[in-house]
Amino acid sequence: MVVVDSDAGRVSGIGEADEPGWEVDPDDEWGLAVVATVGRQLRLRREAVGMRAADFATAVGYGEDMIYKIEAGKRIPRPEFLDRADEVLRAGGLLAAMKEDASKVRYPKKVRDLAAMEARAVEIGVYETSNIPGLLQTPEHARALLRSWQPAYSPEDLERRVAARIARRGIYERSPAPALSFVLEEATLRRRVGGTMVRREQFERLLEVGQFHNVSLQVMPMESAAHPGMSGRIELLKFEDGTAVGRSDGAFNGRPVTDLRQLRILELRYGTIRAQALPPGESLALVEQVLGET
């Protein structure tokens, strides 16, 4: 990755192989357009001040080949690079202003779409049958979990997905805060995802989030009776205008639904699951117990 020297304000020279996860997804049309625009503006600004690519590369601490890749829209520029480029090329904030869109491009389109819906939702409910919900995961837990998937992700794609998952946690900083409810199976707490420290940090994160005033965290105990969530994950998002979207692995072929009748079915299932799960206080006590056993 690129690091900034806090004393000199310079971006350290880093090789392309040391920057995983910043390639452009060829199937992401919006992403390709954003990166092409950033690269074009960068090249035009560099040429406008009469700076050769080699001199610019030296000034920002990148290789000349990397500069050409960024200008050609073949590489997603990091935020630190755009800050330094803006300074070197005296762009007056034009290049630095592109950091937000350039960073979003790094995340898979499917994750961006989900994050956009979560950012609009006033109420979110998630039941997860086999994993701790993504919005609750620590970076190390997410990394350990994604490493177990087959076929295996490349190191670059793995880091891209971890970063995208963790970026969604910005939902906790929203104001006004959305109402969030989570139900997870006790088995997901018992499953050994990562080493001891990874598991302990994950349990501590659950205890932290479970104390938020807008969050309800519940655990479905292993000795519970059969319930409507056993067919798979359920997610419900409700918006300020009264509309909603839901999805369940065990209903409507797993497709997102907005039809009121279909949403009522998912709401009924989710409500029943919440009723059968442990209350929030007992759920946090169970998480503390598992933490103590780890």
PDB file of C-alpha atoms in Angstrom:
ATOM      1  CA  MET A   1       0.000   0.000   0.000  1.00  0.00           C
ATOM      2  CA  VAL A   2       0.972   3.670  -0.216  1.00  0.00           C
ATOM      3  CA  VAL A   3       2.085   5.343   2.990  1.00  0.00           C
ATOM      4  CA  VAL A   4       2.595   9.024   3.716  1.00  0.00           C
ATOM      5  CA  ASP A   5       5.701  10.327   5.416  1.00  0.00           C
ATOM      6  CA  SER A   6       4.194  12.573   8.080  1.00  0.00           C
ATOM      7  CA  ASP A   7       7.377  14.649   8.325  1.00  0.00           C
ATOM      8  CA  ALA A   8       8.025  15.276   4.671  1.00  0.00           C
ATOM      9  CA  GLY A   9       4.450  15.039   3.431  1.00  0.00           C
ATOM     10  CA  ARG A  10       5.665  12.766   0.661  1.00  0.00           C
ATOM     11  CA  VAL A  11       4.116   9.569  -0.647  1.00  0.00           C
ATOM     12  CA  SER A  12       6.600   6.714  -0.297  1.00  0.00           C
ATOM     13  CA  GLY A  13       7.639   4.865  -3.410  1.00  0.00           C
ATOM     14  CA  ILE A  14       5.701   1.614  -3.652  1.00  0.00           C
ATOM     15  CA  GLY A  15       5.760  -0.995  -6.373  1.00  0.00           C
ATOM     16  CA  GLU A  16       2.599  -2.062  -8.181  1.00  0.00           C
ATOM     17  CA  ALA A  17       2.784  -5.569  -6.729  1.00  0.00           C
ATOM     18  CA  ASP A  18       2.557  -4.061  -3.230  1.00  0.00           C
ATOM     19  CA  GLU A  19      -0.818  -2.440  -3.915  1.00  0.00           C
ATOM     20  CA  PRO A  20      -3.363  -5.278  -4.034  1.00  0.00           C
ATOM     21  CA  GLY A  21      -7.014  -4.649  -4.706  1.00  0.00           C
ATOM     22  CA  TRP A  22      -6.746  -1.469  -6.768  1.00  0.00           C
ATOM     23  CA  GLU A  23      -7.384  -2.920 -10.218  1.00  0.00           C
ATOM     24  CA  VAL A  24     -10.496  -1.875 -12.139  1.00  0.00           C
ATOM     25  CA  ASP A  25     -13.302  -4.447 -12.344  1.00  0.00           C
ATOM     26  CA  PRO A  26     -13.830  -4.911 -16.111  1.00  0.00           C
ATOM     27  CA  ASP A  27     -17.549  -5.617 -15.620  1.00  0.00           C
ATOM     28  CA  ASP A  28     -18.214  -2.418 -13.652  1.00  0.00           C
ATOM     29  CA  GLU A  29     -19.272   0.184 -16.212  1.00  0.00           C
ATOM     30  CA  TRP A  30     -19.665   3.014 -13.700  1.00  0.00           C
ATOM     31  CA  GLY A  31     -16.337   2.148 -12.119  1.00  0.00           C
ATOM     32  CA  LEU A  32     -14.558   2.117 -15.458  1.00  0.00           C
ATOM     33  CA  ALA A  33     -16.042   5.519 -16.294  1.00  0.00           C
ATOM     34  CA  VAL A  34     -14.966   7.009 -12.961  1.00  0.00           C
ATOM     35  CA  VAL A  35     -11.390   5.745 -13.187  1.00  0.00           C
ATOM     36  CA  ALA A  36     -11.117   6.853 -16.835  1.00  0.00           C
ATOM     37  CA  THR A  37     -12.299  10.338 -15.866  1.00  0.00           C
ATOM     38  CA  VAL A  38      -9.856  10.583 -12.973  1.00  0.00           C
ATOM     39  CA  GLY A  39      -6.991   9.407 -15.172  1.00  0.00           C
ATOM     40  CA  ARG A  40      -7.878  11.840 -17.952  1.00  0.00           C
ATOM     41  CA  GLN A  41      -8.069  14.791 -15.549  1.00  0.00           C
ATOM     42  CA  LEU A  42      -4.742  13.796 -14.024  1.00  0.00           C
ATOM     43  CA  ARG A  43      -3.010  13.621 -17.415  1.00  0.00           C
ATOM     44  CA  LEU A  44      -4.519  16.918 -18.608  1.00  0.00           C
ATOM     45  CA  ARG A  45      -3.418  18.657 -15.432  1.00  0.00           C
ATOM     46  CA  ARG A  46       0.082  17.213 -15.633  1.00  0.00           C
ATOM     47  CA  GLU A  47       0.440  18.301 -19.252  1.00  0.00           C
ATOM     48  CA  ALA A  48      -0.998  21.740 -18.469  1.00  0.00           C
ATOM     49  CA  VAL A  49       1.810  22.457 -16.011  1.00  0.00           C
ATOM     50  CA  GLY A  50       4.387  21.031 -18.421  1.00  0.00           C
ATOM     51  CA  MET A  51       5.534  18.140 -16.233  1.00  0.00           C
ATOM     52  CA  ARG A  52       6.799  14.912 -17.769  1.00  0.00           C
ATOM     53  CA  ALA A  53       5.398  11.633 -16.459  1.00  0.00           C
ATOM     54  CA  ALA A  54       8.835  10.605 -15.169  1.00  0.00           C
ATOM     55  CA  ASP A  55       9.257  13.828 -13.176  1.00  0.00           C
ATOM     56  CA  PHE A  56       5.723  13.588 -11.825  1.00  0.00           C
ATOM     57  CA  ALA A  57       6.329   9.974 -10.792  1.00  0.00           C
ATOM     58  CA  THR A  58       9.423  11.033  -8.859  1.00  0.00           C
ATOM     59  CA  ALA A  59       7.539  13.877  -7.169  1.00  0.00           C
ATOM     60  CA  VAL A  60       4.716  11.663  -5.913  1.00  0.00           C
ATOM     61  CA  GLY A  61       6.870   8.627  -5.144  1.00  0.00           C
ATOM     62  CA  TYR A  62       5.365   6.225  -7.722  1.00  0.00           C
ATOM     63  CA  GLY A  63       6.914   4.374 -10.618  1.00  0.00           C
ATOM     64  CA  GLU A  64       6.503   5.913 -14.048  1.00  0.00           C
ATOM     65  CA  ASP A  65       4.707   2.802 -15.312  1.00  0.00           C
ATOM     66  CA  MET A  66       2.143   3.153 -12.520  1.00  0.00           C
ATOM     67  CA  ILE A  67       1.505   6.773 -13.501  1.00  0.00           C
ATOM     68  CA  TYR A  68       0.740   5.696 -17.058  1.00  0.00           C
ATOM     69  CA  LYS A  69      -1.606   2.971 -15.780  1.00  0.00           C
ATOM     70  CA  ILE A  70      -3.527   5.452 -13.624  1.00  0.00           C
ATOM     71  CA  GLU A  71      -3.750   8.002 -16.426  1.00  0.00           C
ATOM     72  CA  ALA A  72      -4.971   5.304 -18.805  1.00  0.00           C
ATOM     73  CA  GLY A  73      -7.762   4.303 -16.410  1.00  0.00           C
ATOM     74  CA  LYS A  74      -6.255   0.874 -15.727  1.00  0.00           C
ATOM     75  CA  ARG A  75      -5.527   1.396 -12.041  1.00  0.00           C
ATOM     76  CA  ILE A  76      -7.617   2.902  -9.245  1.00  0.00           C
ATOM     77  CA  PRO A  77      -5.635   5.734  -7.629  1.00  0.00           C
ATOM     78  CA  ARG A  78      -5.403   5.667  -3.863  1.00  0.00           C
ATOM     79  CA  PRO A  79      -6.660   8.683  -1.858  1.00  0.00           C
ATOM     80  CA  GLU A  80      -3.123   9.521  -0.702  1.00  0.00           C
ATOM     81  CA  PHE A  81      -1.953   9.592  -4.298  1.00  0.00           C
ATOM     82  CA  LEU A  82      -4.687  12.032  -5.336  1.00  0.00           C
ATOM     83  CA  ASP A  83      -3.891  14.316  -2.406  1.00  0.00           C
ATOM     84  CA  ARG A  84      -0.217  14.368  -3.336  1.00  0.00           C
ATOM     85  CA  ALA A  85      -0.949  14.752  -7.060  1.00  0.00           C
ATOM     86  CA  ASP A  86      -3.234  17.701  -6.317  1.00  0.00           C
ATOM     87  CA  GLU A  87      -0.420  19.341  -4.372  1.00  0.00           C
ATOM     88  CA  VAL A  88       2.328  18.633  -6.912  1.00  0.00           C
ATOM     89  CA  LEU A  89       0.242  19.716  -9.902  1.00  0.00           C
ATOM     90  CA  ARG A  90      -1.275  22.727  -8.070  1.00  0.00           C
ATOM     91  CA  ALA A  91      -4.767  21.539  -9.013  1.00  0.00           C
ATOM     92  CA  GLY A  92      -6.510  23.583  -6.329  1.00  0.00           C
ATOM     93  CA  GLY A  93      -8.471  20.614  -4.949  1.00  0.00           C
ATOM     94  CA  LEU A  94      -9.741  19.335  -8.323  1.00  0.00           C
ATOM     95  CA  LEU A  95      -7.889  16.026  -8.099  1.00  0.00           C
ATOM     96  CA  ALA A  96      -8.326  15.586  -4.340  1.00  0.00           C
ATOM     97  CA  ALA A  97     -12.088  16.011  -4.794  1.00  0.00           C
ATOM     98  CA  MET A  98     -12.157  12.773  -6.767  1.00  0.00           C
ATOM     99  CA  LYS A  99     -11.022  10.657  -3.820  1.00  0.00           C
ATOM    100  CA  GLU A 100     -14.472   9.576  -2.707  1.00  0.00           C
ATOM    101  CA  ASP A 101     -15.626   8.237  -6.061  1.00  0.00           C
ATOM    102  CA  ALA A 102     -12.236   6.678  -6.785  1.00  0.00           C
ATOM    103  CA  SER A 103     -12.314   4.821  -3.459  1.00  0.00           C
ATOM    104  CA  LYS A 104     -15.882   3.583  -4.036  1.00  0.00           C
ATOM    105  CA  VAL A 105     -14.809   1.994  -7.327  1.00  0.00           C
ATOM    106  CA  ARG A 106     -12.569  -0.365  -5.383  1.00  0.00           C
ATOM    107  CA  TYR A 107     -15.607  -2.096  -3.905  1.00  0.00           C
ATOM    108  CA  PRO A 108     -17.560  -4.664  -5.985  1.00  0.00           C
ATOM    109  CA  LYS A 109     -20.695  -3.235  -7.610  1.00  0.00           C
ATOM    110  CA  LYS A 110     -22.974  -5.597  -5.692  1.00  0.00           C
ATOM    111  CA  VAL A 111     -21.558  -4.372  -2.396  1.00  0.00           C
ATOM    112  CA  ARG A 112     -21.831  -0.722  -3.468  1.00  0.00           C
ATOM    113  CA  ASP A 113     -25.491  -1.227  -4.336  1.00  0.00           C
ATOM    114  CA  LEU A 114     -26.161  -2.835  -0.961  1.00  0.00           C
ATOM    115  CA  ALA A 115     -24.297  -0.079   0.879  1.00  0.00           C
ATOM    116  CA  ALA A 116     -26.309   2.559  -0.997  1.00  0.00           C
ATOM    117  CA  MET A 117     -29.571   0.955   0.125  1.00  0.00           C
ATOM    118  CA  GLU A 118     -28.335   0.614   3.701  1.00  0.00           C
ATOM    119  CA  ALA A 119     -27.385   4.302   3.657  1.00  0.00           C
ATOM    120  CA  ARG A 120     -31.011   5.221   2.830  1.00  0.00           C
ATOM    121  CA  ALA A 121     -32.733   2.765   5.136  1.00  0.00           C
ATOM    122  CA  VAL A 122     -34.370   3.921   8.363  1.00  0.00           C
ATOM    123  CA  GLU A 123     -34.804   0.358   9.594  1.00  0.00           C
ATOM    124  CA  ILE A 124     -32.734  -2.756   8.870  1.00  0.00           C
ATOM    125  CA  GLY A 125     -33.374  -6.281  10.099  1.00  0.00           C
ATOM    126  CA  VAL A 126     -31.005  -9.185   9.450  1.00  0.00           C
ATOM    127  CA  TYR A 127     -31.223 -12.846  10.395  1.00  0.00           C
ATOM    128  CA  GLU A 128     -28.102 -14.847   9.587  1.00  0.00           C
ATOM    129  CA  THR A 129     -28.082 -18.610   9.772  1.00  0.00           C
ATOM    130  CA  SER A 130     -24.433 -19.510   9.109  1.00  0.00           C
ATOM    131  CA  ASN A 131     -22.253 -16.428   9.668  1.00  0.00           C
ATOM    132  CA  ILE A 132     -22.034 -13.371  11.858  1.00  0.00           C
ATOM    133  CA  PRO A 133     -23.747 -10.610   9.800  1.00  0.00           C
ATOM    134  CA  GLY A 134     -21.363  -8.527   7.703  1.00  0.00           C
ATOM    135  CA  LEU A 135     -22.338  -5.290   9.456  1.00  0.00           C
ATOM    136  CA  LEU A 136     -21.116  -6.823  12.727  1.00  0.00           C
ATOM    137  CA  GLN A 137     -17.851  -8.353  11.527  1.00  0.00           C
ATOM    138  CA  THR A 138     -14.385  -7.129  12.450  1.00  0.00           C
ATOM    139  CA  PRO A 139     -11.830  -6.848   9.619  1.00  0.00           C
ATOM    140  CA  GLU A 140      -9.897  -9.908  10.814  1.00  0.00           C
ATOM    141  CA  HIS A 141     -13.031 -12.011  11.190  1.00  0.00           C
ATOM    142  CA  ALA A 142     -14.162 -11.015   7.696  1.00  0.00           C
ATOM    143  CA  ARG A 143     -10.737 -11.860   6.300  1.00  0.00           C
ATOM    144  CA  ALA A 144     -10.643 -15.276   8.006  1.00  0.00           C
ATOM    145  CA  LEU A 145     -14.166 -16.043   6.835  1.00  0.00           C
ATOM    146  CA  LEU A 146     -13.529 -15.039   3.213  1.00  0.00           C
ATOM    147  CA  ARG A 147     -10.303 -17.063   3.153  1.00  0.00           C
ATOM    148  CA  SER A 148     -12.363 -20.206   3.757  1.00  0.00           C
ATOM    149  CA  TRP A 149     -14.489 -19.801   0.624  1.00  0.00           C
ATOM    150  CA  GLN A 150     -14.009 -21.941  -2.461  1.00  0.00           C
ATOM    151  CA  PRO A 151     -12.866 -21.297  -5.100  1.00  0.00           C
ATOM    152  CA  ALA A 152     -10.356 -19.188  -3.243  1.00  0.00           C
ATOM    153  CA  TYR A 153     -10.244 -15.454  -3.826  1.00  0.00           C
ATOM    154  CA  SER A 154      -7.026 -13.957  -5.107  1.00  0.00           C
ATOM    155  CA  PRO A 155      -5.197 -11.852  -2.494  1.00  0.00           C
ATOM    156  CA  GLU A 156      -6.281  -8.712  -4.355  1.00  0.00           C
ATOM    157  CA  ASP A 157      -9.943  -9.697  -4.525  1.00  0.00           C
ATOM    158  CA  LEU A 158      -9.887 -10.827  -0.896  1.00  0.00           C
ATOM    159  CA  GLU A 159      -8.643  -7.449   0.316  1.00  0.00           C
ATOM    160  CA  ARG A 160     -11.124  -5.659  -1.934  1.00  0.00           C
ATOM    161  CA  ARG A 161     -14.009  -7.577  -0.359  1.00  0.00           C
ATOM    162  CA  VAL A 162     -12.770  -7.109   3.199  1.00  0.00           C
ATOM    163  CA  ALA A 163     -12.435  -3.358   2.639  1.00  0.00           C
ATOM    164  CA  ALA A 164     -15.913  -3.173   1.118  1.00  0.00           C
ATOM    165  CA  ARG A 165     -17.471  -5.082   3.999  1.00  0.00           C
ATOM    166  CA  ILE A 166     -15.830  -2.904   6.633  1.00  0.00           C
ATOM    167  CA  ALA A 167     -16.717   0.303   4.785  1.00  0.00           C
ATOM    168  CA  ARG A 168     -20.404  -0.538   5.324  1.00  0.00           C
ATOM    169  CA  ARG A 169     -19.893   0.033   9.056  1.00  0.00           C
ATOM    170  CA  GLY A 170     -20.250   3.747   8.378  1.00  0.00           C
ATOM    171  CA  ILE A 171     -23.954   3.120   8.923  1.00  0.00           C
ATOM    172  CA  TYR A 172     -23.326   3.307  12.685  1.00  0.00           C
ATOM    173  CA  GLU A 173     -22.208   6.933  12.314  1.00  0.00           C
ATOM    174  CA  ARG A 174     -25.356   8.100  10.533  1.00  0.00           C
ATOM    175  CA  SER A 175     -27.521  10.816  12.045  1.00  0.00           C
ATOM    176  CA  PRO A 176     -30.345  10.246  12.585  1.00  0.00           C
ATOM    177  CA  ALA A 177     -29.370   6.689  13.364  1.00  0.00           C
ATOM    178  CA  PRO A 178     -31.338   3.896  11.681  1.00  0.00           C
ATOM    179  CA  ALA A 179     -32.981   1.187  13.772  1.00  0.00           C
ATOM    180  CA  LEU A 180     -30.901  -1.985  13.402  1.00  0.00           C
ATOM    181  CA  SER A 181     -31.841  -5.477  14.519  1.00  0.00           C
ATOM    182  CA  PHE A 182     -29.745  -8.604  14.157  1.00  0.00           C
ATOM    183  CA  VAL A 183     -30.470 -12.233  14.956  1.00  0.00           C
ATOM    184  CA  LEU A 184     -27.628 -14.719  14.686  1.00  0.00           C
ATOM    185  CA  GLU A 185     -27.428 -18.390  15.505  1.00  0.00           C
ATOM    186  CA  GLU A 186     -25.461 -19.464  18.570  1.00  0.00           C
ATOM    187  CA  ALA A 187     -23.621 -21.898  16.300  1.00  0.00           C
ATOM    188  CA  THR A 188     -21.994 -18.935  14.519  1.00  0.00           C
ATOM    189  CA  LEU A 189     -20.480 -17.895  17.848  1.00  0.00           C
ATOM    190  CA  ARG A 190     -19.181 -21.394  18.516  1.00  0.00           C
ATOM    191  CA  ARG A 191     -17.660 -21.858  15.065  1.00  0.00           C
ATOM    192  CA  ARG A 192     -13.890 -21.316  15.110  1.00  0.00           C
ATOM    193  CA  VAL A 193     -13.454 -18.604  12.487  1.00  0.00           C
ATOM    194  CA  GLY A 194      -9.871 -17.361  12.860  1.00  0.00           C
ATOM    195  CA  GLY A 195      -7.610 -17.795  15.859  1.00  0.00           C
ATOM    196  CA  THR A 196      -8.243 -16.988  19.500  1.00  0.00           C
ATOM    197  CA  MET A 197      -7.526 -13.256  19.217  1.00  0.00           C
ATOM    198  CA  VAL A 198      -9.668 -12.932  16.093  1.00  0.00           C
ATOM    199  CA  ARG A 199     -12.577 -14.583  17.886  1.00  0.00           C
ATOM    200  CA  ARG A 200     -12.127 -12.531  21.067  1.00  0.00           C
ATOM    201  CA  GLU A 201     -12.031  -9.262  19.122  1.00  0.00           C
ATOM    202  CA  GLN A 202     -15.153 -10.313  17.246  1.00  0.00           C
ATOM    203  CA  PHE A 203     -17.047 -11.079  20.451  1.00  0.00           C
ATOM    204  CA  GLU A 204     -15.924  -7.760  21.943  1.00  0.00           C
ATOM    205  CA  ARG A 205     -17.238  -6.019  18.837  1.00  0.00           C
ATOM    206  CA  LEU A 206     -20.602  -7.740  19.241  1.00  0.00           C
ATOM    207  CA  LEU A 207     -20.789  -6.611  22.865  1.00  0.00           C
ATOM    208  CA  GLU A 208     -19.892  -3.061  21.850  1.00  0.00           C
ATOM    209  CA  VAL A 209     -22.461  -2.807  19.058  1.00  0.00           C
ATOM    210  CA  GLY A 210     -25.091  -4.542  21.185  1.00  0.00           C
ATOM    211  CA  GLN A 211     -24.940  -1.600  23.592  1.00  0.00           C
ATOM    212  CA  PHE A 212     -25.779   1.000  20.926  1.00  0.00           C
ATOM    213  CA  HIS A 213     -29.148   2.622  21.595  1.00  0.00           C
ATOM    214  CA  ASN A 214     -30.381   1.951  18.052  1.00  0.00           C
ATOM    215  CA  VAL A 215     -29.245  -1.694  17.871  1.00  0.00           C
ATOM    216  CA  SER A 216     -31.024  -4.862  18.959  1.00  0.00           C
ATOM    217  CA  LEU A 217     -28.754  -7.899  18.952  1.00  0.00           C
ATOM    218  CA  GLN A 218     -30.294 -11.317  19.583  1.00  0.00           C
ATOM    219  CA  VAL A 219     -28.977 -14.862  19.542  1.00  0.00           C
ATOM    220  CA  MET A 220     -30.996 -17.934  18.578  1.00  0.00           C
ATOM    221  CA  PRO A 221     -29.921 -20.592  21.104  1.00  0.00           C
ATOM    222  CA  MET A 222     -28.833 -23.982  19.834  1.00  0.00           C
ATOM    223  CA  GLU A 223     -31.552 -25.721  21.871  1.00  0.00           C
ATOM    224  CA  SER A 224     -34.330 -23.677  20.233  1.00  0.00           C
ATOM    225  CA  ALA A 225     -37.187 -25.349  18.386  1.00  0.00           C
ATOM    226  CA  ALA A 226     -37.420 -25.295  14.604  1.00  0.00           C
ATOM    227  CA  HIS A 227     -38.137 -21.802  13.249  1.00  0.00           C
ATOM    228  CA  PRO A 228     -38.880 -20.108   9.888  1.00  0.00           C
ATOM    229  CA  GLY A 229     -35.289 -18.967   9.383  1.00  0.00           C
ATOM    230  CA  MET A 230     -33.881 -22.432   8.965  1.00  0.00           C
ATOM    231  CA  SER A 231     -34.219 -22.155   5.191  1.00  0.00           C
ATOM    232  CA  GLY A 232     -31.681 -19.341   5.046  1.00  0.00           C
ATOM    233  CA  ARG A 233     -30.742 -15.728   5.569  1.00  0.00           C
ATOM    234  CA  ILE A 234     -33.372 -12.958   5.737  1.00  0.00           C
ATOM    235  CA  GLU A 235     -32.763  -9.240   5.275  1.00  0.00           C
ATOM    236  CA  LEU A 236     -35.337  -6.434   5.407  1.00  0.00           C
ATOM    237  CA  LEU A 237     -34.695  -2.749   4.678  1.00  0.00           C
ATOM    238  CA  LYS A 238     -37.335  -0.070   5.160  1.00  0.00           C
ATOM    239  CA  PHE A 239     -37.061   3.478   3.823  1.00  0.00           C
ATOM    240  CA  GLU A 240     -38.367   6.868   4.914  1.00  0.00           C
ATOM    241  CA  ASP A 241     -40.915   7.073   2.082  1.00  0.00           C
ATOM    242  CA  GLY A 242     -42.637   3.901   3.290  1.00  0.00           C
ATOM    243  CA  THR A 243     -41.154   1.586   0.682  1.00  0.00           C
ATOM    244  CA  ALA A 244     -39.118  -1.487   1.569  1.00  0.00           C
ATOM    245  CA  VAL A 245     -37.030  -4.242   0.055  1.00  0.00           C
ATOM    246  CA  GLY A 246     -36.414  -7.730   1.391  1.00  0.00           C
ATOM    247  CA  ARG A 247     -34.553 -10.862   0.473  1.00  0.00           C
ATOM    248  CA  SER A 248     -34.425 -14.380   1.810  1.00  0.00           C
ATOM    249  CA  ASP A 249     -32.438 -17.408   0.729  1.00  0.00           C
ATOM    250  CA  GLY A 250     -35.522 -19.548   1.343  1.00  0.00           C
ATOM    251  CA  ALA A 251     -38.177 -17.503  -0.462  1.00  0.00           C
ATOM    252  CA  PHE A 252     -38.865 -16.111  -3.936  1.00  0.00           C
ATOM    253  CA  ASN A 253     -35.784 -17.800  -5.400  1.00  0.00           C
ATOM    254  CA  GLY A 254     -33.558 -15.593  -3.254  1.00  0.00           C
ATOM    255  CA  ARG A 255     -34.395 -12.490  -5.309  1.00  0.00           C
ATOM    256  CA  PRO A 256     -34.913  -9.036  -3.736  1.00  0.00           C
ATOM    257  CA  VAL A 257     -38.643  -8.288  -3.433  1.00  0.00           C
ATOM    258  CA  THR A 258     -40.638  -5.063  -3.038  1.00  0.00           C
ATOM    259  CA  ASP A 259     -44.178  -6.425  -3.461  1.00  0.00           C
ATOM    260  CA  LEU A 260     -46.194  -5.815  -0.282  1.00  0.00           C
ATOM    261  CA  ARG A 261     -47.552  -9.359  -0.059  1.00  0.00           C
ATOM    262  CA  GLN A 262     -44.100 -10.867  -0.412  1.00  0.00           C
ATOM    263  CA  LEU A 263     -42.660  -8.399   2.097  1.00  0.00           C
ATOM    264  CA  ARG A 264     -45.341  -9.344   4.613  1.00  0.00           C
ATOM    265  CA  ILE A 265     -44.269 -12.974   4.348  1.00  0.00           C
ATOM    266  CA  LEU A 266     -40.654 -12.048   5.088  1.00  0.00           C
ATOM    267  CA  GLU A 267     -41.726  -9.745   7.921  1.00  0.00           C
ATOM    268  CA  LEU A 268     -43.814 -12.541   9.438  1.00  0.00           C
ATOM    269  CA  ARG A 269     -40.880 -14.935   9.283  1.00  0.00           C
ATOM    270  CA  TYR A 270     -38.452 -12.389  10.712  1.00  0.00           C
ATOM    271  CA  GLY A 271     -40.856 -11.422  13.485  1.00  0.00           C
ATOM    272  CA  THR A 272     -41.297 -15.070  14.461  1.00  0.00           C
ATOM    273  CA  ILE A 273     -37.529 -15.563  14.510  1.00  0.00           C
ATOM    274  CA  ARG A 274     -37.064 -12.568  16.802  1.00  0.00           C
ATOM    275  CA  ALA A 275     -39.784 -13.856  19.123  1.00  0.00           C
ATOM    276  CA  GLN A 276     -38.067 -17.249  19.441  1.00  0.00           C
ATOM    277  CA  ALA A 277     -34.554 -15.834  19.923  1.00  0.00           C
ATOM    278  CA  LEU A 278     -33.138 -14.826  23.291  1.00  0.00           C
ATOM    279  CA  PRO A 279     -33.954 -11.252  24.380  1.00  0.00           C
ATOM    280  CA  PRO A 280     -31.122  -8.730  23.817  1.00  0.00           C
ATOM    281  CA  GLY A 281     -29.956  -8.768  27.439  1.00  0.00           C
ATOM    282  CA  GLU A 282     -29.723 -12.560  27.581  1.00  0.00           C
ATOM    283  CA  SER A 283     -28.119 -12.595  24.144  1.00  0.00           C
ATOM    284  CA  LEU A 284     -25.301 -10.277  25.233  1.00  0.00           C
ATOM    285  CA  ALA A 285     -24.835 -12.394  28.352  1.00  0.00           C
ATOM    286  CA  LEU A 286     -24.393 -15.445  26.106  1.00  0.00           C
ATOM    287  CA  VAL A 287     -21.818 -13.592  23.986  1.00  0.00           C
ATOM    288  CA  GLU A 288     -19.941 -12.685  27.185  1.00  0.00           C
ATOM    289  CA  GLN A 289     -20.049 -16.334  28.231  1.00  0.00           C
ATOM    290  CA  VAL A 290     -18.595 -17.506  24.912  1.00  0.00           C
ATOM    291  CA  LEU A 291     -15.944 -14.773  25.149  1.00  0.00           C
ATOM    292  CA  GLY A 292     -14.965 -16.057  28.570  1.00  0.00           C
ATOM    293  CA  GLU A 293     -14.650 -19.581  27.178  1.00  0.00           C
ATOM    294  CA  THR A 294     -12.395 -18.479  24.297  1.00  0.00           C
TER     295      THR A 294
END
